[in-house]
Amino acid sequence: MVFAALRKNKGAQLVLGLCIGIGFGFCLQKGGVTQYDVIISQLMLTDFTVVKVMGTAVAVGMVLFGISRHFEWVNAHIAKRTYGTAIIGGLIFGVGFGLLGLCPGTVAGAIGQGAMDALLGGMVGMVIGAAIFAAWYPSLKDGLMSRWPIKHTTVGEMLGIPGWAATVVMVVMIVFVLYVLEYLGF
Amino acid sequence: MLSLTGLLTLPLWSPYIAGAGIGVLAWLSFLVSDRPMGCSTSYVKTAGMLLSRVYPSHVEKNEYYQKYTPKIDWSWLIVIGIIIGAFISSSLSGTFAISWVPPLFASTFSDSAVIRWVIALVGGIFLGFGARWAGGCTSGHGISGSMQLSLTSMVTSAFFFVGGIATAMVTFALFG
């Protein structure tokens, strides 16, 4: 594996993390999703920029990941969790998403373009929220967080089809949704 | 024909171009670093690093900080990189500006920087707490998890949006 040595090189990994982050922040800002107005308009269903950016990212990533996985260039990193984490955690996240109008990645992008509310409110709040969660974690992990396990790891496994077929199905669905959004004038 | 510098100084790209770029970066993370690209663990690590200065025994005993060691690492630098990348992008296009209240927030709720700060802080607390409960965020689950066809990530991402849409619609209806 060409990348085995690189993956073990700790110093190089820190540089790569920073570089991938810079590219990510650049694309998020150019995509417009580091703006409160754009994210809130998505949540109000009046603008679909967030769906377009995320849908394209997932479709492109899915194809590249699927091919790379086939040639064993990459490893899967899938955490199979529970509906207790997906639904309850997802909804709590959603409340924050709707109030702050940014998410953990885009809040950093908003700071980069000068949003002081993202720095002093959003980012500070996220650190406090994470600290509260860590303190509460020992009693949560065997409680609500472990309720209702999700049975299947991947969509392919759930549908009983091979990974490549599931990739095709998902990509076709994403392209269809994006096409319909454009057709409807969003 | 658009030059490279012309492309870099555009204030906005097509969402499809920006999205494709993010998809390639999420794939590169797996390829060169053998990790999914995500953001929300950085906030736990930051919390651990700050708390270990004032309350070290809590951090040492807490099992969550053992799971996510409070130190500067790859995923922590992703978030620092995002700040730098967005700064470069907005500076190149001349859209960088210090702001306190987003325009839509000002026209809907209030143009007070204090009110916006309080709402952003409360929103941030829910976001930081919920992201760790859910085990990831819009990038970790929404992009990196979904592109691996992870069912958990897709269900979780759907609920990020269910909660977000409900919260935005209710707050706009009640206070807007």
mmCIF file of C-alpha atoms in Angstrom:
data_model
loop_
_atom_site.group_PDB
_atom_site.id
_atom_site.type_symbol
_atom_site.label_atom_id
_atom_site.label_comp_id
_atom_site.label_asym_id
_atom_site.label_seq_id
_atom_site.Cartn_x
_atom_site.Cartn_y
_atom_site.Cartn_z
ATOM 1 C CA MET A 1 0.000 0.000 0.000
ATOM 2 C CA VAL A 2 1.568 3.256 -1.202
ATOM 3 C CA PHE A 3 0.088 5.294 1.616
ATOM 4 C CA ALA A 4 0.993 2.957 4.512
ATOM 5 C CA ALA A 5 4.180 4.861 5.414
ATOM 6 C CA LEU A 6 2.477 8.227 5.050
ATOM 7 C CA ARG A 7 -0.396 7.170 7.304
ATOM 8 C CA LYS A 8 2.066 6.235 10.074
ATOM 9 C CA ASN A 9 4.081 9.449 9.786
ATOM 10 C CA LYS A 10 2.688 11.535 12.653
ATOM 11 C CA GLY A 11 4.242 14.829 11.615
ATOM 12 C CA ALA A 12 3.084 14.478 8.024
ATOM 13 C CA GLN A 13 -0.421 13.608 9.241
ATOM 14 C CA LEU A 14 -0.663 16.844 11.216
ATOM 15 C CA VAL A 15 0.290 18.797 8.092
ATOM 16 C CA LEU A 16 -2.207 16.795 6.012
ATOM 17 C CA GLY A 17 -4.992 17.405 8.541
ATOM 18 C CA LEU A 18 -4.332 21.137 8.373
ATOM 19 C CA CYS A 19 -4.157 21.096 4.535
ATOM 20 C CA ILE A 20 -7.362 19.081 4.123
ATOM 21 C CA GLY A 21 -9.024 21.461 6.582
ATOM 22 C CA ILE A 22 -7.857 24.499 4.589
ATOM 23 C CA GLY A 23 -9.276 22.983 1.387
ATOM 24 C CA PHE A 24 -12.512 22.111 3.190
ATOM 25 C CA GLY A 25 -12.888 25.628 4.604
ATOM 26 C CA PHE A 26 -12.142 27.141 1.200
ATOM 27 C CA CYS A 27 -14.850 25.037 -0.503
ATOM 28 C CA LEU A 28 -17.392 25.651 2.278
ATOM 29 C CA GLN A 29 -16.866 29.413 1.990
ATOM 30 C CA LYS A 30 -17.036 29.383 -1.823
ATOM 31 C CA GLY A 31 -20.175 27.241 -1.582
ATOM 32 C CA GLY A 32 -21.855 29.911 0.562
ATOM 33 C CA VAL A 33 -22.628 27.507 3.402
ATOM 34 C CA THR A 34 -20.547 29.401 5.964
ATOM 35 C CA GLN A 35 -23.326 32.014 6.038
ATOM 36 C CA TYR A 36 -26.132 31.918 8.630
ATOM 37 C CA ASP A 37 -28.557 33.248 6.002
ATOM 38 C CA VAL A 38 -27.882 30.376 3.587
ATOM 39 C CA ILE A 39 -28.200 27.641 6.227
ATOM 40 C CA ILE A 40 -31.352 29.094 7.808
ATOM 41 C CA SER A 41 -32.933 29.533 4.358
ATOM 42 C CA GLN A 42 -32.260 25.831 3.765
ATOM 43 C CA LEU A 43 -33.935 24.930 7.068
ATOM 44 C CA MET A 44 -36.881 27.183 6.116
ATOM 45 C CA LEU A 45 -36.934 25.306 2.778
ATOM 46 C CA THR A 46 -36.673 28.510 0.732
ATOM 47 C CA ASP A 47 -33.146 27.873 -0.623
ATOM 48 C CA PHE A 48 -31.496 24.516 -1.334
ATOM 49 C CA THR A 49 -27.802 25.445 -1.457
ATOM 50 C CA VAL A 50 -26.967 23.206 1.522
ATOM 51 C CA VAL A 51 -28.673 20.181 -0.065
ATOM 52 C CA LYS A 52 -26.884 20.859 -3.358
ATOM 53 C CA VAL A 53 -23.448 21.141 -1.725
ATOM 54 C CA MET A 54 -23.939 18.114 0.542
ATOM 55 C CA GLY A 55 -25.650 16.000 -2.117
ATOM 56 C CA THR A 56 -22.832 16.580 -4.605
ATOM 57 C CA ALA A 57 -20.166 15.976 -1.951
ATOM 58 C CA VAL A 58 -21.768 12.673 -0.933
ATOM 59 C CA ALA A 59 -22.299 11.502 -4.545
ATOM 60 C CA VAL A 60 -18.714 12.336 -5.598
ATOM 61 C CA GLY A 61 -17.284 10.926 -2.373
ATOM 62 C CA MET A 62 -19.374 7.755 -2.656
ATOM 63 C CA VAL A 63 -18.102 6.951 -6.168
ATOM 64 C CA LEU A 64 -14.453 7.692 -5.307
ATOM 65 C CA PHE A 65 -14.721 5.769 -2.029
ATOM 66 C CA GLY A 66 -16.471 2.815 -3.701
ATOM 67 C CA ILE A 67 -13.797 2.467 -6.389
ATOM 68 C CA SER A 68 -10.974 2.877 -3.854
ATOM 69 C CA ARG A 69 -12.567 0.339 -1.537
ATOM 70 C CA HIS A 70 -12.788 -2.143 -4.416
ATOM 71 C CA PHE A 71 -9.034 -1.855 -5.015
ATOM 72 C CA GLU A 72 -8.428 -1.894 -1.245
ATOM 73 C CA TRP A 73 -6.795 1.544 -1.274
ATOM 74 C CA VAL A 74 -8.992 2.677 1.610
ATOM 75 C CA ASN A 75 -10.547 1.135 4.734
ATOM 76 C CA ALA A 76 -14.154 1.573 5.807
ATOM 77 C CA HIS A 77 -14.668 3.469 9.069
ATOM 78 C CA ILE A 78 -18.312 2.901 9.882
ATOM 79 C CA ALA A 79 -19.632 3.167 13.417
ATOM 80 C CA LYS A 80 -22.811 1.150 13.806
ATOM 81 C CA ARG A 81 -24.799 2.889 16.521
ATOM 82 C CA THR A 82 -28.387 2.962 17.793
ATOM 83 C CA TYR A 83 -31.626 4.813 17.109
ATOM 84 C CA GLY A 84 -31.059 6.188 20.624
ATOM 85 C CA THR A 85 -28.022 8.089 19.320
ATOM 86 C CA ALA A 86 -29.319 8.753 15.798
ATOM 87 C CA ILE A 87 -32.749 10.113 16.708
ATOM 88 C CA ILE A 88 -32.231 11.724 20.125
ATOM 89 C CA GLY A 89 -28.704 12.971 19.393
ATOM 90 C CA GLY A 90 -29.761 14.031 15.900
ATOM 91 C CA LEU A 91 -32.716 16.049 17.200
ATOM 92 C CA ILE A 92 -30.673 17.771 19.941
ATOM 93 C CA PHE A 93 -28.087 18.633 17.278
ATOM 94 C CA GLY A 94 -30.935 19.916 15.097
ATOM 95 C CA VAL A 95 -32.128 22.342 17.795
ATOM 96 C CA GLY A 96 -28.629 23.817 17.905
ATOM 97 C CA PHE A 97 -28.394 23.796 14.105
ATOM 98 C CA GLY A 98 -31.647 25.794 13.858
ATOM 99 C CA LEU A 99 -30.678 28.320 16.570
ATOM 100 C CA LEU A 100 -27.047 28.911 15.636
ATOM 101 C CA GLY A 101 -27.696 28.560 11.893
ATOM 102 C CA LEU A 102 -24.328 26.841 11.472
ATOM 103 C CA CYS A 103 -22.900 23.383 12.169
ATOM 104 C CA PRO A 104 -19.598 22.282 13.790
ATOM 105 C CA GLY A 105 -17.653 22.633 10.516
ATOM 106 C CA THR A 106 -19.339 25.680 9.031
ATOM 107 C CA VAL A 107 -19.121 27.569 12.346
ATOM 108 C CA ALA A 108 -15.332 27.479 11.858
ATOM 109 C CA GLY A 109 -15.774 28.711 8.280
ATOM 110 C CA ALA A 110 -18.005 31.549 9.472
ATOM 111 C CA ILE A 111 -15.261 32.599 11.911
ATOM 112 C CA GLY A 112 -12.799 32.623 9.010
ATOM 113 C CA GLN A 113 -14.932 35.126 7.145
ATOM 114 C CA GLY A 114 -15.255 37.386 10.187
ATOM 115 C CA ALA A 115 -18.449 36.306 11.988
ATOM 116 C CA MET A 116 -17.899 37.232 15.625
ATOM 117 C CA ASP A 117 -21.198 35.635 16.728
ATOM 118 C CA ALA A 118 -19.832 32.324 15.387
ATOM 119 C CA LEU A 119 -16.601 32.714 17.384
ATOM 120 C CA LEU A 120 -17.834 34.099 20.711
ATOM 121 C CA GLY A 121 -21.257 32.434 20.667
ATOM 122 C CA GLY A 122 -21.230 29.351 18.454
ATOM 123 C CA MET A 123 -17.742 28.003 19.030
ATOM 124 C CA VAL A 124 -17.643 28.790 22.750
ATOM 125 C CA GLY A 125 -21.077 27.176 23.127
ATOM 126 C CA MET A 126 -19.940 24.048 21.290
ATOM 127 C CA VAL A 127 -16.988 23.580 23.652
ATOM 128 C CA ILE A 128 -19.324 24.011 26.657
ATOM 129 C CA GLY A 129 -21.842 21.565 25.126
ATOM 130 C CA ALA A 130 -19.119 18.996 24.498
ATOM 131 C CA ALA A 131 -17.855 19.374 28.094
ATOM 132 C CA ILE A 132 -21.376 18.865 29.495
ATOM 133 C CA PHE A 133 -21.748 15.776 27.317
ATOM 134 C CA ALA A 134 -18.405 14.336 28.472
ATOM 135 C CA ALA A 135 -19.397 14.820 32.121
ATOM 136 C CA TRP A 136 -22.743 13.132 31.511
ATOM 137 C CA TYR A 137 -21.408 10.369 29.240
ATOM 138 C CA PRO A 138 -20.823 7.662 31.905
ATOM 139 C CA SER A 139 -24.541 7.548 32.765
ATOM 140 C CA LEU A 140 -25.784 8.105 29.197
ATOM 141 C CA LYS A 141 -23.786 5.428 27.401
ATOM 142 C CA ASP A 142 -25.623 2.457 28.907
ATOM 143 C CA GLY A 143 -28.931 4.325 29.054
ATOM 144 C CA LEU A 144 -30.655 6.103 26.181
ATOM 145 C CA MET A 145 -27.578 5.925 23.963
ATOM 146 C CA SER A 146 -27.646 2.136 23.849
ATOM 147 C CA ARG A 147 -31.390 1.813 23.197
ATOM 148 C CA TRP A 148 -32.750 0.396 19.937
ATOM 149 C CA PRO A 149 -29.633 -0.785 18.087
ATOM 150 C CA ILE A 150 -29.511 -0.196 14.316
ATOM 151 C CA LYS A 151 -29.416 -3.647 12.727
ATOM 152 C CA HIS A 152 -27.553 -3.018 9.486
ATOM 153 C CA THR A 153 -24.165 -1.450 8.889
ATOM 154 C CA THR A 154 -24.668 -0.261 5.318
ATOM 155 C CA VAL A 155 -27.506 0.492 2.937
ATOM 156 C CA GLY A 156 -26.340 -2.381 0.704
ATOM 157 C CA GLU A 157 -26.571 -4.814 3.608
ATOM 158 C CA MET A 158 -30.060 -3.587 4.490
ATOM 159 C CA LEU A 159 -31.293 -3.960 0.904
ATOM 160 C CA GLY A 160 -29.424 -7.234 0.424
ATOM 161 C CA ILE A 161 -27.497 -5.932 -2.590
ATOM 162 C CA PRO A 162 -23.733 -5.583 -3.230
ATOM 163 C CA GLY A 163 -21.958 -2.348 -2.290
ATOM 164 C CA TRP A 164 -21.449 -1.209 -5.881
ATOM 165 C CA ALA A 165 -25.170 -1.631 -6.612
ATOM 166 C CA ALA A 166 -26.096 0.333 -3.484
ATOM 167 C CA THR A 167 -23.674 3.078 -4.597
ATOM 168 C CA VAL A 168 -25.374 3.239 -8.010
ATOM 169 C CA VAL A 169 -28.843 3.381 -6.391
ATOM 170 C CA MET A 170 -27.810 6.166 -3.988
ATOM 171 C CA VAL A 171 -26.027 8.237 -6.647
ATOM 172 C CA VAL A 172 -29.027 7.961 -9.007
ATOM 173 C CA MET A 173 -31.317 9.066 -6.151
ATOM 174 C CA ILE A 174 -29.121 12.057 -5.286
ATOM 175 C CA VAL A 175 -28.847 13.143 -8.942
ATOM 176 C CA PHE A 176 -32.617 12.769 -9.327
ATOM 177 C CA VAL A 177 -33.330 14.923 -6.250
ATOM 178 C CA LEU A 178 -30.882 17.617 -7.432
ATOM 179 C CA TYR A 179 -32.412 17.533 -10.918
ATOM 180 C CA VAL A 180 -35.944 17.926 -9.508
ATOM 181 C CA LEU A 181 -34.797 20.875 -7.340
ATOM 182 C CA GLU A 182 -33.341 22.631 -10.406
ATOM 183 C CA TYR A 183 -36.458 21.780 -12.434
ATOM 184 C CA LEU A 184 -38.664 23.338 -9.740
ATOM 185 C CA GLY A 185 -36.538 26.472 -9.891
ATOM 186 C CA PHE A 186 -34.705 26.204 -6.539
ATOM 187 C CA MET B 1 -12.447 31.415 -20.408
ATOM 188 C CA LEU B 2 -12.142 31.827 -16.661
ATOM 189 C CA SER B 3 -8.579 31.969 -15.371
ATOM 190 C CA LEU B 4 -7.432 30.258 -12.182
ATOM 191 C CA THR B 5 -7.075 33.569 -10.372
ATOM 192 C CA GLY B 6 -10.536 34.545 -11.622
ATOM 193 C CA LEU B 7 -11.899 31.343 -10.116
ATOM 194 C CA LEU B 8 -10.195 31.924 -6.764
ATOM 195 C CA THR B 9 -11.463 35.492 -6.463
ATOM 196 C CA LEU B 10 -15.102 34.678 -7.277
ATOM 197 C CA PRO B 11 -17.258 35.392 -4.201
ATOM 198 C CA LEU B 12 -19.263 32.192 -4.751
ATOM 199 C CA TRP B 13 -18.917 29.013 -6.758
ATOM 200 C CA SER B 14 -21.736 26.873 -8.073
ATOM 201 C CA PRO B 15 -22.819 24.686 -5.137
ATOM 202 C CA TYR B 16 -22.101 21.657 -7.324
ATOM 203 C CA ILE B 17 -18.456 22.691 -7.839
ATOM 204 C CA ALA B 18 -17.971 23.470 -4.136
ATOM 205 C CA GLY B 19 -19.705 20.191 -3.228
ATOM 206 C CA ALA B 20 -17.552 18.164 -5.630
ATOM 207 C CA GLY B 21 -14.434 19.717 -4.067
ATOM 208 C CA ILE B 22 -15.638 18.683 -0.601
ATOM 209 C CA GLY B 23 -16.368 15.159 -1.868
ATOM 210 C CA VAL B 24 -12.816 14.836 -3.217
ATOM 211 C CA LEU B 25 -11.352 16.088 0.099
ATOM 212 C CA ALA B 26 -13.498 13.658 2.114
ATOM 213 C CA TRP B 27 -12.145 10.839 -0.098
ATOM 214 C CA LEU B 28 -8.550 12.118 0.244
ATOM 215 C CA SER B 29 -8.931 11.903 4.041
ATOM 216 C CA PHE B 30 -9.553 8.175 3.758
ATOM 217 C CA LEU B 31 -6.776 7.746 1.187
ATOM 218 C CA VAL B 32 -3.890 9.648 2.746
ATOM 219 C CA SER B 33 -4.873 9.627 6.428
ATOM 220 C CA ASP B 34 -7.080 6.536 6.805
ATOM 221 C CA ARG B 35 -9.653 8.640 8.664
ATOM 222 C CA PRO B 36 -13.113 10.018 8.033
ATOM 223 C CA MET B 37 -13.179 13.818 7.732
ATOM 224 C CA GLY B 38 -15.143 15.149 10.727
ATOM 225 C CA CYS B 39 -15.223 18.154 13.006
ATOM 226 C CA SER B 40 -17.108 17.553 16.222
ATOM 227 C CA THR B 41 -14.465 15.574 18.172
ATOM 228 C CA SER B 42 -12.280 18.704 18.120
ATOM 229 C CA TYR B 43 -14.659 20.430 20.501
ATOM 230 C CA VAL B 44 -14.412 17.619 23.083
ATOM 231 C CA LYS B 45 -10.630 17.763 22.820
ATOM 232 C CA THR B 46 -10.649 21.532 23.271
ATOM 233 C CA ALA B 47 -12.956 21.168 26.290
ATOM 234 C CA GLY B 48 -10.588 18.563 27.753
ATOM 235 C CA MET B 49 -7.508 20.720 27.125
ATOM 236 C CA LEU B 50 -9.113 23.759 28.804
ATOM 237 C CA LEU B 51 -10.629 21.821 31.718
ATOM 238 C CA SER B 52 -7.380 19.990 32.471
ATOM 239 C CA ARG B 53 -5.896 23.379 33.432
ATOM 240 C CA VAL B 54 -8.576 24.202 36.009
ATOM 241 C CA TYR B 55 -9.955 20.805 37.013
ATOM 242 C CA PRO B 56 -7.394 18.140 36.029
ATOM 243 C CA SER B 57 -8.865 15.347 38.182
ATOM 244 C CA HIS B 58 -12.193 15.522 36.302
ATOM 245 C CA VAL B 59 -10.453 15.137 32.940
ATOM 246 C CA GLU B 60 -8.200 12.318 34.159
ATOM 247 C CA LYS B 61 -11.106 10.320 35.605
ATOM 248 C CA ASN B 62 -13.668 10.949 32.862
ATOM 249 C CA GLU B 63 -13.837 8.061 30.405
ATOM 250 C CA TYR B 64 -14.966 10.258 27.512
ATOM 251 C CA TYR B 65 -11.649 12.136 27.599
ATOM 252 C CA GLN B 66 -9.886 8.789 27.554
ATOM 253 C CA LYS B 67 -11.777 7.907 24.394
ATOM 254 C CA TYR B 68 -10.988 11.277 22.813
ATOM 255 C CA THR B 69 -7.589 12.250 24.218
ATOM 256 C CA PRO B 70 -7.459 16.024 24.746
ATOM 257 C CA LYS B 71 -4.563 16.943 22.458
ATOM 258 C CA ILE B 72 -3.850 18.709 19.188
ATOM 259 C CA ASP B 73 -4.125 16.081 16.466
ATOM 260 C CA TRP B 74 -5.289 15.529 12.855
ATOM 261 C CA SER B 75 -8.968 16.138 13.465
ATOM 262 C CA TRP B 76 -8.341 19.159 15.691
ATOM 263 C CA LEU B 77 -6.258 20.705 12.912
ATOM 264 C CA ILE B 78 -9.096 20.132 10.417
ATOM 265 C CA VAL B 79 -11.140 22.752 12.292
ATOM 266 C CA ILE B 80 -8.206 25.194 12.448
ATOM 267 C CA GLY B 81 -7.707 24.546 8.718
ATOM 268 C CA ILE B 82 -11.364 25.379 7.999
ATOM 269 C CA ILE B 83 -10.949 28.768 9.705
ATOM 270 C CA ILE B 84 -7.807 29.471 7.640
ATOM 271 C CA GLY B 85 -9.347 28.189 4.387
ATOM 272 C CA ALA B 86 -12.488 30.289 4.775
ATOM 273 C CA PHE B 87 -10.319 33.307 5.663
ATOM 274 C CA ILE B 88 -8.213 32.844 2.496
ATOM 275 C CA SER B 89 -11.315 32.327 0.347
ATOM 276 C CA SER B 90 -13.173 35.373 1.700
ATOM 277 C CA SER B 91 -10.046 37.548 1.592
ATOM 278 C CA LEU B 92 -9.360 36.636 -2.057
ATOM 279 C CA SER B 93 -12.908 37.556 -3.046
ATOM 280 C CA GLY B 94 -13.018 40.655 -0.834
ATOM 281 C CA THR B 95 -16.017 39.356 1.137
ATOM 282 C CA PHE B 96 -14.184 39.093 4.474
ATOM 283 C CA ALA B 97 -15.871 41.380 6.972
ATOM 284 C CA ILE B 98 -16.101 41.507 10.772
ATOM 285 C CA SER B 99 -19.789 41.015 11.573
ATOM 286 C CA TRP B 100 -21.828 40.529 14.748
ATOM 287 C CA VAL B 101 -25.383 39.872 13.542
ATOM 288 C CA PRO B 102 -26.223 37.945 10.325
ATOM 289 C CA PRO B 103 -28.499 39.972 7.971
ATOM 290 C CA LEU B 104 -31.380 37.474 8.065
ATOM 291 C CA PHE B 105 -31.229 37.302 11.866
ATOM 292 C CA ALA B 106 -31.314 41.121 12.048
ATOM 293 C CA SER B 107 -34.307 41.420 9.705
ATOM 294 C CA THR B 108 -36.239 38.577 11.356
ATOM 295 C CA PHE B 109 -35.510 38.731 15.086
ATOM 296 C CA SER B 110 -33.300 41.555 16.278
ATOM 297 C CA ASP B 111 -30.283 43.595 15.218
ATOM 298 C CA SER B 112 -28.882 43.470 18.767
ATOM 299 C CA ALA B 113 -25.434 41.869 18.913
ATOM 300 C CA VAL B 114 -26.125 40.784 22.513
ATOM 301 C CA ILE B 115 -29.330 38.928 21.602
ATOM 302 C CA ARG B 116 -27.601 37.259 18.652
ATOM 303 C CA TRP B 117 -24.679 36.292 20.900
ATOM 304 C CA VAL B 118 -26.991 34.673 23.482
ATOM 305 C CA ILE B 119 -28.893 32.704 20.799
ATOM 306 C CA ALA B 120 -25.629 31.620 19.133
ATOM 307 C CA LEU B 121 -24.226 30.515 22.513
ATOM 308 C CA VAL B 122 -27.340 28.490 23.403
ATOM 309 C CA GLY B 123 -27.403 27.032 19.877
ATOM 310 C CA GLY B 124 -23.724 26.137 20.167
ATOM 311 C CA ILE B 125 -24.308 24.316 23.479
ATOM 312 C CA PHE B 126 -27.090 22.184 21.938
ATOM 313 C CA LEU B 127 -24.936 21.575 18.855
ATOM 314 C CA GLY B 128 -21.838 20.522 20.806
ATOM 315 C CA PHE B 129 -23.884 18.303 23.125
ATOM 316 C CA GLY B 130 -26.000 16.785 20.341
ATOM 317 C CA ALA B 131 -23.049 16.161 18.024
ATOM 318 C CA ARG B 132 -21.311 14.063 20.665
ATOM 319 C CA TRP B 133 -24.534 12.229 21.568
ATOM 320 C CA ALA B 134 -25.033 11.455 17.880
ATOM 321 C CA GLY B 135 -21.353 10.551 17.462
ATOM 322 C CA GLY B 136 -20.704 12.978 14.620
ATOM 323 C CA CYS B 137 -21.873 16.044 12.763
ATOM 324 C CA THR B 138 -22.903 17.206 9.321
ATOM 325 C CA SER B 139 -19.434 16.384 7.984
ATOM 326 C CA GLY B 140 -18.627 13.218 9.978
ATOM 327 C CA HIS B 141 -22.036 11.583 9.552
ATOM 328 C CA GLY B 142 -23.555 13.693 6.772
ATOM 329 C CA ILE B 143 -20.693 13.424 4.303
ATOM 330 C CA SER B 144 -17.981 10.977 5.457
ATOM 331 C CA GLY B 145 -20.437 8.426 6.882
ATOM 332 C CA SER B 146 -23.035 8.661 4.123
ATOM 333 C CA MET B 147 -20.428 8.284 1.363
ATOM 334 C CA GLN B 148 -19.466 4.936 2.936
ATOM 335 C CA LEU B 149 -23.145 3.953 2.690
ATOM 336 C CA SER B 150 -23.410 3.882 6.500
ATOM 337 C CA LEU B 151 -27.044 3.430 7.528
ATOM 338 C CA THR B 152 -26.400 4.928 10.989
ATOM 339 C CA SER B 153 -24.927 8.056 9.392
ATOM 340 C CA MET B 154 -27.824 8.486 6.968
ATOM 341 C CA VAL B 155 -30.489 8.096 9.674
ATOM 342 C CA THR B 156 -28.581 10.466 11.997
ATOM 343 C CA SER B 157 -28.157 13.084 9.242
ATOM 344 C CA ALA B 158 -31.866 12.937 8.464
ATOM 345 C CA PHE B 159 -32.624 13.769 12.108
ATOM 346 C CA PHE B 160 -30.122 16.673 12.089
ATOM 347 C CA PHE B 161 -32.335 18.204 9.411
ATOM 348 C CA VAL B 162 -35.653 17.195 11.016
ATOM 349 C CA GLY B 163 -34.576 18.945 14.227
ATOM 350 C CA GLY B 164 -33.090 21.908 12.370
ATOM 351 C CA ILE B 165 -36.109 22.474 10.127
ATOM 352 C CA ALA B 166 -38.524 22.194 13.081
ATOM 353 C CA THR B 167 -36.465 24.611 15.205
ATOM 354 C CA ALA B 168 -36.076 27.192 12.415
ATOM 355 C CA MET B 169 -39.761 27.048 11.463
ATOM 356 C CA VAL B 170 -41.009 27.291 15.071
ATOM 357 C CA THR B 171 -38.681 30.173 16.005
ATOM 358 C CA PHE B 172 -39.556 32.078 12.810
ATOM 359 C CA ALA B 173 -43.289 31.536 13.389
ATOM 360 C CA LEU B 174 -43.182 32.562 17.068
ATOM 361 C CA PHE B 175 -40.617 35.378 17.098
ATOM 362 C CA GLY B 176 -40.099 36.343 13.471
#
